[in-house]
Coordinates of C-alpha atoms in Angstrom, one line a residue:
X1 CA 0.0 0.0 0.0
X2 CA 0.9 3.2 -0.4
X3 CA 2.7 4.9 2.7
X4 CA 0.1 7.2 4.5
X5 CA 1.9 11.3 4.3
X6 CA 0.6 14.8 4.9
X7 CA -2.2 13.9 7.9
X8 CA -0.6 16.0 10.4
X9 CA -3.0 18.9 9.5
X10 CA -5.9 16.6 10.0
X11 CA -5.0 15.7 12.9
X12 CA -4.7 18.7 15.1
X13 CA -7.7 19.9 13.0
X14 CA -10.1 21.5 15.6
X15 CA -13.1 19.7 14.2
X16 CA -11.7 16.3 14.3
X17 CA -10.3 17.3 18.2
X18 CA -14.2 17.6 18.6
X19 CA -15.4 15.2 17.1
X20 CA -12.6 13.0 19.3
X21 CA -13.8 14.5 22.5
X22 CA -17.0 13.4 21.5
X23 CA -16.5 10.4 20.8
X24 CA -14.3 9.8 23.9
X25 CA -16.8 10.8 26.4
X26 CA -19.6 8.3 25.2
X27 CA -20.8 6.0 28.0
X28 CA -18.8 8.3 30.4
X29 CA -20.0 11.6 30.7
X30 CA -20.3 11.3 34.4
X31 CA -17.0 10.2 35.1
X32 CA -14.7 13.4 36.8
X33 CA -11.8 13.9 34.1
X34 CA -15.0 14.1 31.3
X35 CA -17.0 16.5 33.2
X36 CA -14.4 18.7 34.5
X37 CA -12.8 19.0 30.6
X38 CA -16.6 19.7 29.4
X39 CA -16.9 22.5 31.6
X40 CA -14.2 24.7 29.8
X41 CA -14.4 22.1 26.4
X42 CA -13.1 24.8 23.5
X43 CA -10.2 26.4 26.2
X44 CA -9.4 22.3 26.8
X45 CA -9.6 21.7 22.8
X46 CA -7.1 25.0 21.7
X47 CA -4.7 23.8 24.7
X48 CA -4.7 20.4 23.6
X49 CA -4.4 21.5 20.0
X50 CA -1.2 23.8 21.0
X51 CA 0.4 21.4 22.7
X52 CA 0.0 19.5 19.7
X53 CA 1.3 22.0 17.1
X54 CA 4.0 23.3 19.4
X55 CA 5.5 19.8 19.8
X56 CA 5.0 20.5 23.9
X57 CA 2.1 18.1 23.7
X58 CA 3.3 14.9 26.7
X59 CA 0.7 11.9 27.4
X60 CA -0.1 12.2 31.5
X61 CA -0.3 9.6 34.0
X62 CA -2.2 6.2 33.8
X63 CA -4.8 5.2 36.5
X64 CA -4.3 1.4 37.1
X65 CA -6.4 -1.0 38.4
X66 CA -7.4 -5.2 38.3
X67 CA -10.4 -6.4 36.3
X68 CA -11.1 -10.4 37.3
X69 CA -12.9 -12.1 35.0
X70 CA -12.2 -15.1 34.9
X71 CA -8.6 -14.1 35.2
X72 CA -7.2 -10.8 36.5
X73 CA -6.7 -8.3 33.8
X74 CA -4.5 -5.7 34.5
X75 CA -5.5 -2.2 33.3
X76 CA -4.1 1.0 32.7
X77 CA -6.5 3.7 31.8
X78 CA -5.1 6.9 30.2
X79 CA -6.2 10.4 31.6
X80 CA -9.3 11.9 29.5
X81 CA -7.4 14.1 27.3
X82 CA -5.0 11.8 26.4
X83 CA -7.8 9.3 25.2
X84 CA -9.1 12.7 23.1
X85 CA -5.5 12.4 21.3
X86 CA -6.1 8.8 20.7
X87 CA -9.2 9.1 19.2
X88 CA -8.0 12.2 17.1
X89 CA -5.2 10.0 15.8
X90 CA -7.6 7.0 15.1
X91 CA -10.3 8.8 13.1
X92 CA -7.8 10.0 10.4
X93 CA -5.3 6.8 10.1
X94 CA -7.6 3.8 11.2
X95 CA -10.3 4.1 8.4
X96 CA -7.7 3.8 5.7
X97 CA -5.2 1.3 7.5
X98 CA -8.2 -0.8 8.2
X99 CA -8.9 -1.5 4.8
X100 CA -5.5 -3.2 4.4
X101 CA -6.9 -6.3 7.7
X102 CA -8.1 -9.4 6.3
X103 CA -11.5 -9.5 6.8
X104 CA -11.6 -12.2 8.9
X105 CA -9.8 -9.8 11.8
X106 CA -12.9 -9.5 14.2
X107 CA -11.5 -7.5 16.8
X108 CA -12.3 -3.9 17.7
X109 CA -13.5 -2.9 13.8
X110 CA -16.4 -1.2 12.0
X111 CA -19.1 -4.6 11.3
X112 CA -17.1 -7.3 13.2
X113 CA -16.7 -7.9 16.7
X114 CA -17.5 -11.5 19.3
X115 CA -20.6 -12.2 17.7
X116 CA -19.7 -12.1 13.7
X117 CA -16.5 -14.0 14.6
X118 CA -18.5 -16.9 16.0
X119 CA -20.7 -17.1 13.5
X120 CA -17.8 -16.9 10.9
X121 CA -16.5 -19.8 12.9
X122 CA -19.9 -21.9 13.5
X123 CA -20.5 -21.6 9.7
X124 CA -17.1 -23.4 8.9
X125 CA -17.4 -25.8 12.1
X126 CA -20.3 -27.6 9.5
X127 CA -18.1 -28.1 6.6
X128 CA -14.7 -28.5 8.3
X129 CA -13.8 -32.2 10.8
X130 CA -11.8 -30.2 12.6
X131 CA -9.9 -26.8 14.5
X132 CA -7.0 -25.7 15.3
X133 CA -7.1 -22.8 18.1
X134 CA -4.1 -20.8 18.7
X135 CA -3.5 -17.8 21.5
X136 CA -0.6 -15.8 22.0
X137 CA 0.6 -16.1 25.6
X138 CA 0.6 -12.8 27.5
X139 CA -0.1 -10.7 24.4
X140 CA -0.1 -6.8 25.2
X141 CA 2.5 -7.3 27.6
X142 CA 4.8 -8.8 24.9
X143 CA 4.1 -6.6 22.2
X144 CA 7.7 -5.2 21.2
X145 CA 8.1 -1.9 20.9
X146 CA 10.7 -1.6 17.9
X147 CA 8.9 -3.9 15.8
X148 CA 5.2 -2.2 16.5
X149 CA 7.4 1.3 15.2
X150 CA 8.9 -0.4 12.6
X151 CA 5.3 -1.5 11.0
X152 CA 3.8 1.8 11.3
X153 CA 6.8 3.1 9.3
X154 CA 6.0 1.0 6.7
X155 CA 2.3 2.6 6.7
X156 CA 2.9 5.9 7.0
X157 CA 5.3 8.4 6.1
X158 CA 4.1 11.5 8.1
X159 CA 7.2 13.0 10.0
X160 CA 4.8 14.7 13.3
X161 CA 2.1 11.1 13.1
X162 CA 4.8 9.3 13.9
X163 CA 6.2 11.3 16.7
X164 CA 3.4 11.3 18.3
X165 CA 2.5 7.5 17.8
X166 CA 6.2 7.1 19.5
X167 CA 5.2 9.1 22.4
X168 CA 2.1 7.1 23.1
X169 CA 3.8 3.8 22.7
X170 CA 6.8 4.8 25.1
X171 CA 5.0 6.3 27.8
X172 CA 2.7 3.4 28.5
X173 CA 3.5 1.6 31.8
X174 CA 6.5 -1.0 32.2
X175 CA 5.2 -4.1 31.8
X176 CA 7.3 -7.2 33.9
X177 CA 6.9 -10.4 32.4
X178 CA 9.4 -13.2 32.6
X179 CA 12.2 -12.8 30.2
X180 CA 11.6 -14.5 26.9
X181 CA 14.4 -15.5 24.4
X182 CA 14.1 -16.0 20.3
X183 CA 16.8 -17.9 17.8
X184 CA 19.4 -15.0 17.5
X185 CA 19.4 -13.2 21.5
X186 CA 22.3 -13.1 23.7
X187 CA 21.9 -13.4 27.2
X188 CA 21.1 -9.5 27.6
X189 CA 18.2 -9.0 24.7
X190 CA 15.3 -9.5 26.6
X191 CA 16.4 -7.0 29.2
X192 CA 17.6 -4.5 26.3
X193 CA 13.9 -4.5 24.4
X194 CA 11.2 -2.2 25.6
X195 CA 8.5 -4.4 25.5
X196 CA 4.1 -4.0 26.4
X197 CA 1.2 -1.9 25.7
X198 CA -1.5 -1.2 28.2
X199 CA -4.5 -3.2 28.0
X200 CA -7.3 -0.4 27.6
X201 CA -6.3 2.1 25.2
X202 CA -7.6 2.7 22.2
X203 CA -4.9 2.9 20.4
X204 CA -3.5 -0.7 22.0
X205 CA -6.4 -2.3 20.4
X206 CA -5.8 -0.9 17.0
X207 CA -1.5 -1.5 17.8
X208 CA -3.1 -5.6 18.6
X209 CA -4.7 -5.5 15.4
X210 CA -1.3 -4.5 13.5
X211 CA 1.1 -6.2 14.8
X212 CA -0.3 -9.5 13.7
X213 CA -1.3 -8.4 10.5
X214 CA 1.3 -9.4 8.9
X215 CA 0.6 -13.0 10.3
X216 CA -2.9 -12.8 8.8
X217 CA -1.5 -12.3 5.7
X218 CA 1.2 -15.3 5.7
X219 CA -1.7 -17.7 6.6
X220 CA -4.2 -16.3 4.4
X221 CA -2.0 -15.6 1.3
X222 CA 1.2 -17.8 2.0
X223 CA -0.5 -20.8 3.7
X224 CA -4.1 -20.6 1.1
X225 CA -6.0 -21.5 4.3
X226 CA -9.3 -19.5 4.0
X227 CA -11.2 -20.9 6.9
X228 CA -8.8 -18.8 9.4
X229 CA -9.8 -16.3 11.9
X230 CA -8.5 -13.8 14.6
X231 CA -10.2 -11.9 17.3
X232 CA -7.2 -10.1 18.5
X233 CA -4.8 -13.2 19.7
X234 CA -7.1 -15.8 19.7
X235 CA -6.9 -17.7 16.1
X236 CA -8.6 -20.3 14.7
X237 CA -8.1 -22.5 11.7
X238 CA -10.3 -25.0 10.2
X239 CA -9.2 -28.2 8.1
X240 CA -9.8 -31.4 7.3
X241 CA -6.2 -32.5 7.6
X242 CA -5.6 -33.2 11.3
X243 CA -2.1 -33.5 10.2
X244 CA -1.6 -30.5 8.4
X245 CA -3.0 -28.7 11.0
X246 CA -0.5 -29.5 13.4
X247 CA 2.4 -28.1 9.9
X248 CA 0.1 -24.8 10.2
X249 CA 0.8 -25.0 13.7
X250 CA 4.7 -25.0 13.4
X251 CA 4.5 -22.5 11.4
X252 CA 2.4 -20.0 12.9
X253 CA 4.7 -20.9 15.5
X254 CA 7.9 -20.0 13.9
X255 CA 6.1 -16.4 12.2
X256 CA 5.1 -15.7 15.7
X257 CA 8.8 -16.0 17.0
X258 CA 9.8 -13.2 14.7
X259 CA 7.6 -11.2 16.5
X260 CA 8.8 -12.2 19.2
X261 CA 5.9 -14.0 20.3
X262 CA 5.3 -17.2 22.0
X263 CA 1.6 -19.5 21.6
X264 CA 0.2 -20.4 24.8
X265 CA 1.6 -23.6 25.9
X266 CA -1.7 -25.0 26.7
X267 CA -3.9 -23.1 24.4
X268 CA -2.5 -24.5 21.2
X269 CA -5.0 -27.6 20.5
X270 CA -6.6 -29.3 17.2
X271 CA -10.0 -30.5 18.4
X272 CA -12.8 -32.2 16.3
X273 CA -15.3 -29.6 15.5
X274 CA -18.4 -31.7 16.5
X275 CA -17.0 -31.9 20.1
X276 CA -17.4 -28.3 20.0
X277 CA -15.0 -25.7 20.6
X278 CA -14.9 -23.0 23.3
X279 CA -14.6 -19.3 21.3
X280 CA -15.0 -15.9 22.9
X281 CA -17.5 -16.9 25.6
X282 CA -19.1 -19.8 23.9
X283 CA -19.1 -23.5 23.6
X284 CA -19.6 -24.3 19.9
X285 CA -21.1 -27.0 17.5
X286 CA -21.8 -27.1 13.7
X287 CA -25.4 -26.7 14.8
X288 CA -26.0 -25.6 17.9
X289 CA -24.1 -22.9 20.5
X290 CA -24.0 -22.9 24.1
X291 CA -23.1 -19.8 26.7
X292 CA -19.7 -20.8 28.2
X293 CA -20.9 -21.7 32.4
X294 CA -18.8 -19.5 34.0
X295 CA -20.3 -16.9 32.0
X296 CA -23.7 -17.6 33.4
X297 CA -22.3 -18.0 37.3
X298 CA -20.7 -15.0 37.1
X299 CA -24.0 -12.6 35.9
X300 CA -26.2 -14.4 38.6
X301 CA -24.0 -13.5 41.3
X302 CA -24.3 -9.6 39.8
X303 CA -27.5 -10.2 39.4
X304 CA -28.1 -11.0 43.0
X305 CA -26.2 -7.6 43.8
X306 CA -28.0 -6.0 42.0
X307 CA -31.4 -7.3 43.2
X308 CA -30.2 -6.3 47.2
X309 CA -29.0 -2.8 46.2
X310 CA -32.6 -2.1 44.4
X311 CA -34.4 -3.7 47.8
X312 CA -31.6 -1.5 49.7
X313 CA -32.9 1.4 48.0
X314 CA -29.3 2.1 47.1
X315 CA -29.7 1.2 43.9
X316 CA -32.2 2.1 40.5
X317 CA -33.5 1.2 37.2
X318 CA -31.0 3.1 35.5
X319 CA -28.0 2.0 37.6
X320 CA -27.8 -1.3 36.4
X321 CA -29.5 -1.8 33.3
X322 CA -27.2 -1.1 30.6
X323 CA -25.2 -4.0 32.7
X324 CA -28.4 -6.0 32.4
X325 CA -28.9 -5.6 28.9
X326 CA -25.5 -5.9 28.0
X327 CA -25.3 -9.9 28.9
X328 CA -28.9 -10.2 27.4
X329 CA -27.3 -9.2 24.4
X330 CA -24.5 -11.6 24.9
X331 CA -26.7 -14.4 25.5
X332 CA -29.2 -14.3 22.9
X333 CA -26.8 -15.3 20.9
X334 CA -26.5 -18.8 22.0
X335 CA -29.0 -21.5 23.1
X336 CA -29.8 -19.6 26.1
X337 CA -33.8 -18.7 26.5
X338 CA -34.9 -21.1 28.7
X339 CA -31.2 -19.9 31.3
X340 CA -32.3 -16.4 30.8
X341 CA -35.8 -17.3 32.1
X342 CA -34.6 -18.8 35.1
X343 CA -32.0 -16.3 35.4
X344 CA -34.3 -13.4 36.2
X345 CA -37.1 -15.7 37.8
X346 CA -34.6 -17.0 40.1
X347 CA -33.7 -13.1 41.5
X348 CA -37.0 -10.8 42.2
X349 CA -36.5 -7.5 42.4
X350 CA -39.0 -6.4 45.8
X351 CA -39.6 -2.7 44.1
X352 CA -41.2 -4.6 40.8
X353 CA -39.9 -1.8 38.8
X354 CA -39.1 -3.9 35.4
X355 CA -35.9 -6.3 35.9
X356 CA -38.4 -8.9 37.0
X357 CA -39.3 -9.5 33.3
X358 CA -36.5 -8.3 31.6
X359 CA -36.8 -7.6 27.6
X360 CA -34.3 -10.9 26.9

């Protein structure tokens, strides 16, 4: 493709700072660091764009914090302004690197996400015997810096874009994780290699979409295998060739190693398709699709929160809701009516003010 050069301007364009902001504060206009920059939005908007233009621009301080589900997810949130630079950065290069993905990338993009990739994959599970699924182990942690720089170079051209794009990737938190060694290291290249992205910018998913580009190709276009697909580093690949599978296997293997990536040690199996295969939350069959367990545990014990907050009176509609409707979402797309009737049966709500019969 043809390097991307001369975006700077429409960048630090006002309008797209605006448009940024906006899109930054949805789903979080009540949050401090949104409301405090709305109050004084077009002083905060020519600041940030001066900083910007003047070069003095310097990303602030993450707030970090543990998600668990499932497993603990470490996060690191940027300040709100700094998420209005992302989002300023995205809206001009994203729409126009995006077009160069495979389409089978689900993650974080314009018409994919969970769902489409799951149905991608259940419509292959009835034509294919069996699948290979593939994670990287301890992804945005090992995420190299040099090589990330060295692919955006290849994608764009633009002198201030990349600056910036530097500044972003070499301000996020240190990441620890246990020395890793590739064909070619001494004993010191690990500790030499600035390595991790935070999980929880914006621009780290569209970075995790990137850097394994280039692997989507070389099984796409290099390997012919069409029934592949990635939802950030969770692949899977289709066949009827158990034994080829495990060849496709090296060799992701290999590819991965000159990004200096490792699989995940247990997460690298070929299973038969109609034993179904666990993807993105769901247990899946040719025919039929299942919401993982855990899944289910986990929103009945919110669910029960939420129920004694409401009977508390510490609690309302509107405080909860989006949560609610969120995981209906989720589960209607499995087998899952009858769970979700039990679900909500199973937890009244003593104020009877709707969740009793939710709309799922």
């Amino acid at each position: 493709m043809k390097r991307l050069g001369g975006i700077w301007p429409q960048v630090i364009d006002f309008q797209n700072l605006l448009r940024a902001y906006r899109r930054a504060r949805r789903g979080k206009r009540s949050r401090p660091g949104v409301e405090e920059f709305a109050l004084g939005l077009e002083h905060e908007l020519l600041a940030l764009q001066h900083e910007l233009v003047s070069g003095e621009y310097r990303p602030g301080p993450y707030r970090q914090f543990t998600v668990y589900e499932r497993k603990p997810r470490f996060i690191s949130a940027a300040p709100f302004r700094d998420r209005v630079v992302h989002h300023a950065l995205l809206n001009v290069i994203e729409p126009v690197l995006d077009r160069t993905f495979i389409y089978d990338s689900y993650a974080c993009r314009r018409g994919k996400g969970a769902h489409r990739a799951v149905d991608r994959y259940q419509a292959w599970a009835g034509k294919y015997a069996y699948a290979l699924k593939l994670d990287i182990a301890a992804y945005f942690p090992s995420i190299d810096h040099d090589i990330l720089k060295c692919q955006l170079r290849r994608r764009i051209k633009d002198r201030l874009v990349l600056g910036l794009l530097d500044r972003i990737i070499d301000t996020g938190p240190a990441t620890d994780p246990a020395p890793r060694y590739f064909p070619g290291d001494n004993l010191f290249t690990p500790l030499a290699r600035r390595i991790g992205i935070p999980i929880g910018n914006l621009t780290s998913q569209f970075f995790a979409n990137l850097y394994l580009d280039g692997l989507d190709h070389f099984v796409k276009e290099k390997l012919g295998i069409k029934p592949y697909l990635r939802y950030v580093d969770d692949m899977v690949i289709l066949g009827d060739d158990k034994c080829r599978l495990a060849q496709v296997r090296e060799e992701i293997r290999e590819r991965a190693a000159s990004l200096r990536l490792s699989l995940h040690p247990r997460k690298a199996h070929i299973t038969r398709t109609g034993d179904g295969l666990g993807l993105l939350g769901y247990q899946v069959w040719p025919a039929r699709r299942r919401l993982r367990a855990d899944n289910g545990y986990r929103f009945r014990r919110r669910l029960r929160k939420f129920a004694a907050a409401y009977a508390r009176g510490t609690a309302g509609f509107t405080d909860f809701n989006a949560s609610v409707q969120s995981w209906i979402g989720h589960a209607r797309h499995a087998d899952t009516r009858g769970l979700r009737r039990c679900m909500f049966a199973a937890v009244p709500f003593a104020r009877g003010t709707g969740l009793g019969a939710p709309s799922g």
